[in-house]
Coordinates of C-alpha atoms and ligand atoms in Angstrom, one line a residue:
M1 CA 111.6 77.3 120.5
P2 CA 111.0 80.7 119.0
R3 CA 109.9 81.0 115.4
P4 CA 113.1 80.4 113.5
I5 CA 113.5 83.8 111.8
Q6 CA 116.3 86.1 112.4
A7 CA 117.9 89.2 110.8
T8 CA 121.5 89.9 111.3
I9 CA 123.3 93.2 110.9
S10 CA 127.0 93.1 110.1
L11 CA 129.0 96.0 111.6
D12 CA 132.1 94.9 109.5
S13 CA 130.1 95.3 106.3
L14 CA 128.8 98.7 107.4
R15 CA 132.4 99.8 108.1
H16 CA 133.6 98.4 104.8
N17 CA 130.8 100.2 102.8
L18 CA 131.5 103.5 104.7
A19 CA 135.2 103.1 103.6
R20 CA 134.0 102.5 100.0
A21 CA 131.9 105.7 100.1
R22 CA 134.8 107.6 101.6
S23 CA 137.2 106.5 98.9
A24 CA 134.7 107.5 96.2
A25 CA 134.3 110.9 97.9
G26 CA 137.9 112.0 97.5
G27 CA 138.4 114.5 100.2
A28 CA 134.8 115.4 100.7
R29 CA 133.3 114.8 104.1
V30 CA 130.7 112.0 104.4
W31 CA 127.3 112.3 105.9
A32 CA 126.1 108.8 106.9
V33 CA 122.4 108.9 106.0
V34 CA 120.5 107.1 108.7
K35 CA 117.0 108.2 108.0
A36 CA 114.1 105.6 108.3
N37 CA 115.8 104.1 111.3
A38 CA 119.0 103.6 109.4
Y39 CA 117.2 102.1 106.4
G40 CA 115.5 99.6 108.7
H41 CA 118.8 98.5 110.4
G42 CA 118.3 100.5 113.6
V43 CA 120.1 103.7 114.4
E44 CA 121.5 102.3 117.7
R45 CA 122.7 99.2 115.9
V46 CA 124.6 100.9 113.1
F47 CA 126.0 103.7 115.2
P48 CA 129.2 101.8 116.4
A49 CA 130.1 101.1 112.8
L50 CA 129.2 104.4 111.2
R51 CA 130.6 106.7 113.9
G52 CA 133.6 107.1 111.6
A53 CA 131.5 109.3 109.3
D54 CA 131.8 113.0 109.6
G55 CA 128.2 113.5 110.4
F56 CA 124.8 111.9 110.3
A57 CA 121.9 112.9 108.1
L58 CA 118.3 112.0 108.9
L59 CA 114.9 113.7 109.1
D60 CA 113.2 112.5 112.2
L61 CA 114.0 114.7 115.3
A62 CA 113.6 111.6 117.5
E63 CA 116.4 109.9 115.7
A64 CA 118.6 113.0 116.1
E65 CA 117.8 112.8 119.8
T66 CA 118.8 109.1 119.8
L67 CA 122.2 110.0 118.3
R68 CA 122.9 112.6 120.8
A69 CA 121.9 110.2 123.6
L70 CA 124.4 107.7 122.1
G71 CA 127.1 110.3 122.6
W72 CA 127.5 111.7 119.1
G73 CA 128.7 115.2 119.4
G74 CA 129.4 115.9 115.8
P75 CA 127.3 117.3 113.0
I76 CA 123.7 116.1 112.5
L77 CA 121.8 117.3 109.5
L78 CA 118.0 117.4 109.2
L79 CA 117.4 116.6 105.5
E80 CA 113.9 118.0 105.4
G81 CA 114.6 120.8 107.9
C82 CA 112.1 121.9 110.4
F83 CA 108.5 120.9 110.2
G84 CA 107.3 123.7 112.4
L85 CA 108.5 126.7 114.4
E86 CA 108.9 124.7 117.6
D87 CA 111.5 122.5 116.0
L88 CA 114.0 125.4 115.9
A89 CA 114.2 125.2 119.7
T90 CA 115.1 121.5 119.4
C91 CA 117.8 122.4 116.8
E92 CA 119.3 124.9 119.2
R93 CA 119.1 122.4 122.2
L94 CA 120.7 119.5 120.2
N95 CA 122.8 121.6 117.9
L96 CA 121.2 120.3 114.7
W97 CA 122.0 121.6 111.3
H98 CA 119.0 121.9 109.1
V99 CA 117.9 122.1 105.5
V100 CA 115.9 125.2 104.4
H101 CA 113.8 124.4 101.4
D102 CA 110.8 126.6 101.8
P103 CA 110.0 130.3 102.6
A104 CA 108.1 129.3 105.7
Q105 CA 111.2 127.9 107.2
I106 CA 113.0 131.2 106.7
H107 CA 110.0 133.0 108.2
W108 CA 110.3 130.8 111.4
L109 CA 114.0 131.5 111.6
A110 CA 113.3 135.2 111.6
S111 CA 111.7 134.8 115.0
R112 CA 114.7 133.3 116.7
R113 CA 117.0 135.5 118.7
K114 CA 120.1 133.5 119.7
P115 CA 122.9 134.9 117.5
R116 CA 124.2 132.6 114.8
A117 CA 122.6 129.6 116.4
H118 CA 121.5 128.0 113.2
R119 CA 123.7 126.4 110.6
V120 CA 121.6 125.8 107.6
F121 CA 121.8 124.1 104.2
L122 CA 119.8 126.0 101.6
K123 CA 118.3 123.6 99.1
L124 CA 118.0 124.2 95.4
N125 CA 115.4 122.5 93.4
S126 CA 117.6 121.5 90.5
G127 CA 114.9 119.8 88.5
M128 CA 113.4 117.1 90.7
N129 CA 110.6 119.4 91.8
R130 CA 110.3 117.8 95.2
L131 CA 111.9 120.1 97.8
G132 CA 113.8 123.3 97.3
F133 CA 113.9 126.8 95.9
T134 CA 113.9 127.3 92.2
P135 CA 117.0 128.8 90.6
E136 CA 115.1 132.1 90.3
Q137 CA 114.2 132.1 94.0
Y138 CA 117.5 130.8 95.3
R139 CA 119.6 133.9 95.6
V140 CA 116.8 135.9 97.2
A141 CA 116.4 133.2 99.8
W142 CA 120.1 133.1 100.4
Q143 CA 120.2 136.9 100.8
R144 CA 117.3 136.8 103.3
L145 CA 119.1 134.2 105.4
Q146 CA 122.2 136.3 105.5
E147 CA 120.2 139.1 107.1
L148 CA 118.8 137.0 110.0
P149 CA 120.7 137.3 113.2
A150 CA 119.9 133.7 114.3
V151 CA 121.5 132.3 111.1
G152 CA 125.2 131.4 111.0
A153 CA 126.9 129.7 108.1
V154 CA 124.7 128.9 105.1
S155 CA 125.7 126.0 102.9
H156 CA 124.4 125.0 99.5
M157 CA 122.6 121.8 98.7
T158 CA 120.7 120.0 96.0
H159 CA 119.4 116.5 95.3
F160 CA 119.5 114.7 92.0
A161 CA 116.5 113.2 90.4
T162 CA 118.4 111.0 87.9
A163 CA 121.8 110.3 89.4
D164 CA 120.9 106.5 89.1
C165 CA 119.7 106.5 85.5
E166 CA 119.7 108.5 82.3
P167 CA 120.0 111.4 81.6
G168 CA 122.3 111.6 84.7
I169 CA 123.2 114.7 86.6
G170 CA 124.6 117.0 83.9
E171 CA 121.8 119.5 83.7
A172 CA 121.0 119.6 87.4
L173 CA 124.7 120.1 88.1
E174 CA 124.7 123.1 85.7
R175 CA 121.7 124.6 87.4
F176 CA 123.3 124.2 90.8
E177 CA 126.6 125.7 89.7
S178 CA 124.9 128.7 88.2
A179 CA 122.6 129.2 91.2
V180 CA 125.5 129.2 93.7
D181 CA 128.0 130.9 91.5
G182 CA 130.0 133.4 93.5
L183 CA 128.2 132.7 96.8
P184 CA 130.4 131.6 99.8
G185 CA 129.5 128.4 101.6
E186 CA 130.0 124.7 101.6
R187 CA 128.3 122.5 99.0
S188 CA 126.6 119.1 99.2
L189 CA 125.1 117.3 96.2
C190 CA 125.7 113.6 96.0
N191 CA 123.5 110.7 97.1
S192 CA 124.9 107.2 96.7
A193 CA 124.1 107.0 93.0
A194 CA 125.9 110.3 92.2
L195 CA 128.8 109.4 94.5
L196 CA 129.4 106.0 93.0
R197 CA 128.7 106.9 89.4
Y198 CA 130.5 110.3 89.3
G199 CA 132.9 110.0 92.2
V200 CA 136.7 109.5 92.0
Q201 CA 136.5 105.7 91.8
E202 CA 134.5 105.5 88.7
P203 CA 136.8 104.4 85.8
A204 CA 134.4 105.6 83.1
R205 CA 134.6 109.1 84.4
R206 CA 137.1 111.4 82.7
E207 CA 136.3 114.9 84.1
D208 CA 137.4 116.2 87.5
P209 CA 134.8 115.0 90.0
S210 CA 135.4 117.8 92.5
A211 CA 132.4 119.9 91.4
V212 CA 129.9 117.2 92.0
L213 CA 131.6 115.9 95.2
G214 CA 131.6 119.3 96.8
D215 CA 132.4 119.5 100.5
W216 CA 129.9 116.9 101.8
V217 CA 128.5 113.8 100.2
R218 CA 125.3 112.0 101.4
P219 CA 125.4 108.3 100.8
G220 CA 122.6 106.2 102.2
I221 CA 121.8 103.0 100.4
A222 CA 125.5 102.3 99.6
L223 CA 126.3 102.1 103.3
Y224 CA 123.8 99.3 103.6
G225 CA 125.2 97.4 100.6
G226 CA 122.2 98.0 98.4
S227 CA 122.4 99.3 94.9
P228 CA 121.2 102.8 94.2
T229 CA 120.4 101.7 90.7
G230 CA 118.4 98.6 91.7
A231 CA 120.8 96.4 89.9
H232 CA 122.6 93.9 92.1
A233 CA 125.5 93.8 89.6
D234 CA 126.2 97.5 90.3
A235 CA 126.5 96.8 94.1
Q236 CA 129.0 94.1 93.3
R237 CA 130.9 96.2 90.9
W238 CA 131.2 98.9 93.5
E239 CA 132.3 96.2 96.0
L240 CA 129.5 97.0 98.5
R241 CA 128.8 94.3 101.0
P242 CA 125.3 93.3 102.3
T243 CA 124.8 94.6 105.8
M244 CA 121.5 92.9 106.6
N245 CA 120.6 89.3 106.1
L246 CA 117.3 87.7 106.7
L247 CA 117.5 84.0 107.6
T248 CA 114.8 81.5 108.5
R249 CA 114.2 77.8 108.3
I250 CA 112.0 75.2 106.5
I251 CA 109.1 74.4 108.9
G252 CA 107.1 72.0 106.6
V253 CA 107.5 69.9 103.5
Q254 CA 105.0 68.7 101.0
Q255 CA 105.6 66.1 98.3
V256 CA 103.1 67.0 95.6
E257 CA 102.0 65.3 92.4
A258 CA 102.2 66.7 88.9
G259 CA 99.3 69.1 88.4
A260 CA 99.1 70.0 92.1
L261 CA 98.3 73.7 92.9
V262 CA 100.3 75.5 95.5
G263 CA 99.4 78.4 97.9
Y264 CA 96.6 81.0 98.1
G265 CA 94.8 81.6 94.8
A266 CA 96.3 78.4 93.4
T267 CA 98.6 80.5 91.3
F268 CA 101.3 77.8 90.9
R269 CA 100.8 74.4 89.3
A270 CA 103.5 71.7 89.6
E271 CA 104.5 70.5 86.2
R272 CA 106.0 67.3 87.7
P273 CA 106.1 65.6 91.1
M274 CA 107.8 68.1 93.4
R275 CA 109.2 68.5 96.8
I276 CA 107.9 71.8 98.2
G277 CA 109.3 73.4 101.4
V278 CA 107.5 75.9 103.6
A279 CA 109.8 78.6 105.0
A280 CA 108.9 80.7 108.0
V281 CA 108.9 84.1 106.4
G282 CA 106.0 86.1 105.1
Y283 CA 104.9 89.6 104.3
A284 CA 104.3 90.3 108.0
D285 CA 108.1 90.0 108.4
G286 CA 108.8 92.4 105.5
Y287 CA 109.1 89.9 102.7
P288 CA 107.5 91.5 99.6
R289 CA 104.0 90.2 99.1
H290 CA 104.3 90.7 95.4
A291 CA 107.3 88.4 95.0
P292 CA 106.3 86.2 92.1
T293 CA 107.1 82.5 91.5
G294 CA 110.7 82.3 90.5
T295 CA 112.0 84.9 93.0
P296 CA 115.4 83.6 94.1
I297 CA 115.9 82.2 97.6
V298 CA 118.7 80.1 99.1
V299 CA 117.9 76.8 100.9
D300 CA 120.8 74.9 102.6
G301 CA 123.3 77.0 100.6
V302 CA 121.6 76.2 97.2
R303 CA 119.8 78.8 95.1
T304 CA 116.3 77.9 94.3
R305 CA 113.0 79.7 93.8
L306 CA 109.8 80.8 95.4
V307 CA 106.6 79.1 94.2
G308 CA 103.1 80.4 94.6
R309 CA 101.9 83.4 96.6
V310 CA 103.7 84.9 99.6
S311 CA 101.4 84.6 102.6
M312 CA 101.5 86.5 105.9
D313 CA 103.9 84.1 107.7
M314 CA 105.1 81.6 105.2
V315 CA 106.4 81.2 101.7
M316 CA 106.7 78.0 99.6
V317 CA 110.0 77.1 97.9
D318 CA 111.0 74.5 95.3
L319 CA 113.2 72.0 97.1
D320 CA 114.2 69.9 94.1
P321 CA 117.3 71.9 93.1
V322 CA 118.4 71.6 96.8
R323 CA 118.0 67.8 96.8
A324 CA 119.7 67.6 93.4
A325 CA 122.7 69.3 95.0
G326 CA 122.8 66.6 97.6
R327 CA 121.4 68.6 100.5
A328 CA 118.8 67.3 103.0
A329 CA 116.2 70.0 102.1
D330 CA 114.1 69.0 105.1
I331 CA 112.5 70.5 108.2
G332 CA 115.1 72.7 109.9
S333 CA 117.1 73.5 106.7
P334 CA 118.3 77.1 106.7
V335 CA 116.7 79.5 104.3
L336 CA 118.5 82.8 103.3
C337 CA 115.9 85.3 102.1
W338 CA 118.5 88.0 101.3
G339 CA 122.0 89.0 102.4
R340 CA 125.1 86.9 103.1
H341 CA 125.3 83.7 105.2
L342 CA 128.2 81.3 105.3
D343 CA 129.2 80.9 101.6
S344 CA 125.9 82.1 100.2
E345 CA 125.1 85.5 98.9
L346 CA 121.7 86.7 97.7
G347 CA 121.5 90.4 96.8
I348 CA 118.6 92.2 98.3
D349 CA 118.2 93.8 94.9
E350 CA 117.9 90.4 93.3
V351 CA 114.9 89.7 95.5
A352 CA 113.4 93.2 95.1
E353 CA 113.6 93.4 91.4
P354 CA 111.1 90.6 90.5
S355 CA 108.6 92.4 92.9
G356 CA 109.1 95.6 91.0
T357 CA 110.8 97.3 93.9
L358 CA 114.3 98.2 95.3
G359 CA 116.5 96.9 98.1
Y360 CA 115.7 100.2 99.8
E361 CA 112.1 99.2 100.4
L362 CA 112.9 95.7 101.6
M363 CA 115.4 96.8 104.2
C364 CA 113.2 99.6 105.4
A365 CA 110.2 97.3 105.7
L366 CA 111.9 94.7 108.0
A367 CA 109.1 94.1 110.5
R368 CA 109.4 94.7 114.2
R369 CA 108.5 91.1 115.0
V370 CA 111.8 89.9 113.4
P371 CA 114.5 89.5 116.0
V372 CA 117.7 91.3 115.1
Q373 CA 121.2 90.3 116.0
V374 CA 124.3 92.4 115.5
V375 CA 127.6 90.8 114.7
Ligands
PLP401 C1 117.8 109.8 101.3 C2 118.6 110.9 100.9 C3 120.0 110.7 100.5 C4 120.6 109.3 100.5 O1 120.1 108.6 99.3 P1 120.6 107.2 98.9 O2 120.0 107.0 97.5 O3 120.1 106.2 99.9 O4 122.1 107.3 98.9 C5 120.7 111.8 100.2 N1 120.2 113.0 100.2 C6 118.9 113.3 100.5 C7 118.4 114.6 100.5 C8 118.1 112.2 100.9 O5 116.8 112.4 101.2

């Protein structure tokens, strides 16, 4: 019997979340962000559910190649643009649109000859200070692109540093609007957080959302049912559905006395006699190693907690609440690490939060050794 761990990707949930993103986007077109192998889900696996998007955004040229091989003929956007001059030939061959965020990328474009072969998104650094031209450099870069024969349409783009938290997007949006003021071209601003917090669905929003929505929105995490804010309650409020579950089983049971120490480093001490279950999941599967005692986990449909340290291939769980609910809590009992299974739901952000991380990191870190099933 294979080790009883399994991840499941739900195409229905992906479709549902894409529809949620679309309704928040008003009439704007939707890039499905599938970078990092579709946030750990697998580009090939999510493609049938996300092909209803208007385009795919990613940053790895191999993933763009995969989408073309799957038959996707629509827009593909390279979010970090080209990494070197040679990538421009790949963009021409695969018809990839690409971000221009640095003068070097403009310099490379100047050497291409095929007329209007490159559709580019010029990126403004609106305050995050990661990628993009400053507001002072922006118009010069735009003008330079206009003069290059190999460049076709130039669109405008920025990325928000604080769409998911305070102080929000106000100042960055102002910088963007003044930088692109009067310039022709499509606009793209929103990640999931901006789309959900400032899009058309948000009841708290009073102003017209069209400025922030622009022509294209770029949701990533929302498509995968994670919360861009890290708070599971937000994912629920936006009616996002988990698209990945991680399911395993109890493979061992220990009945321990009060005072017994559990796991590496003896970090957990039983306060009373306890039934401890050993579940077949560990950090080598992508379960966060820093998950502390108390991290929620579901056994036999009953919410309980992790106890002691996460090891490479196993975690220990408290089976007493499961027994108290009248379940067997024995070898073979199903264990839901995150996601949705039967009547149980455990938000990936609920698991990530006690470890000081986000659902993003957990889904991206799903290990290769975990078998994945698509439903
Ligand atoms: C990753 C990324 C997104 C999507 O972000 P989410 O928070 O997952 O919605 C959008 N735009 C850019 C430029 C990105 O790098």
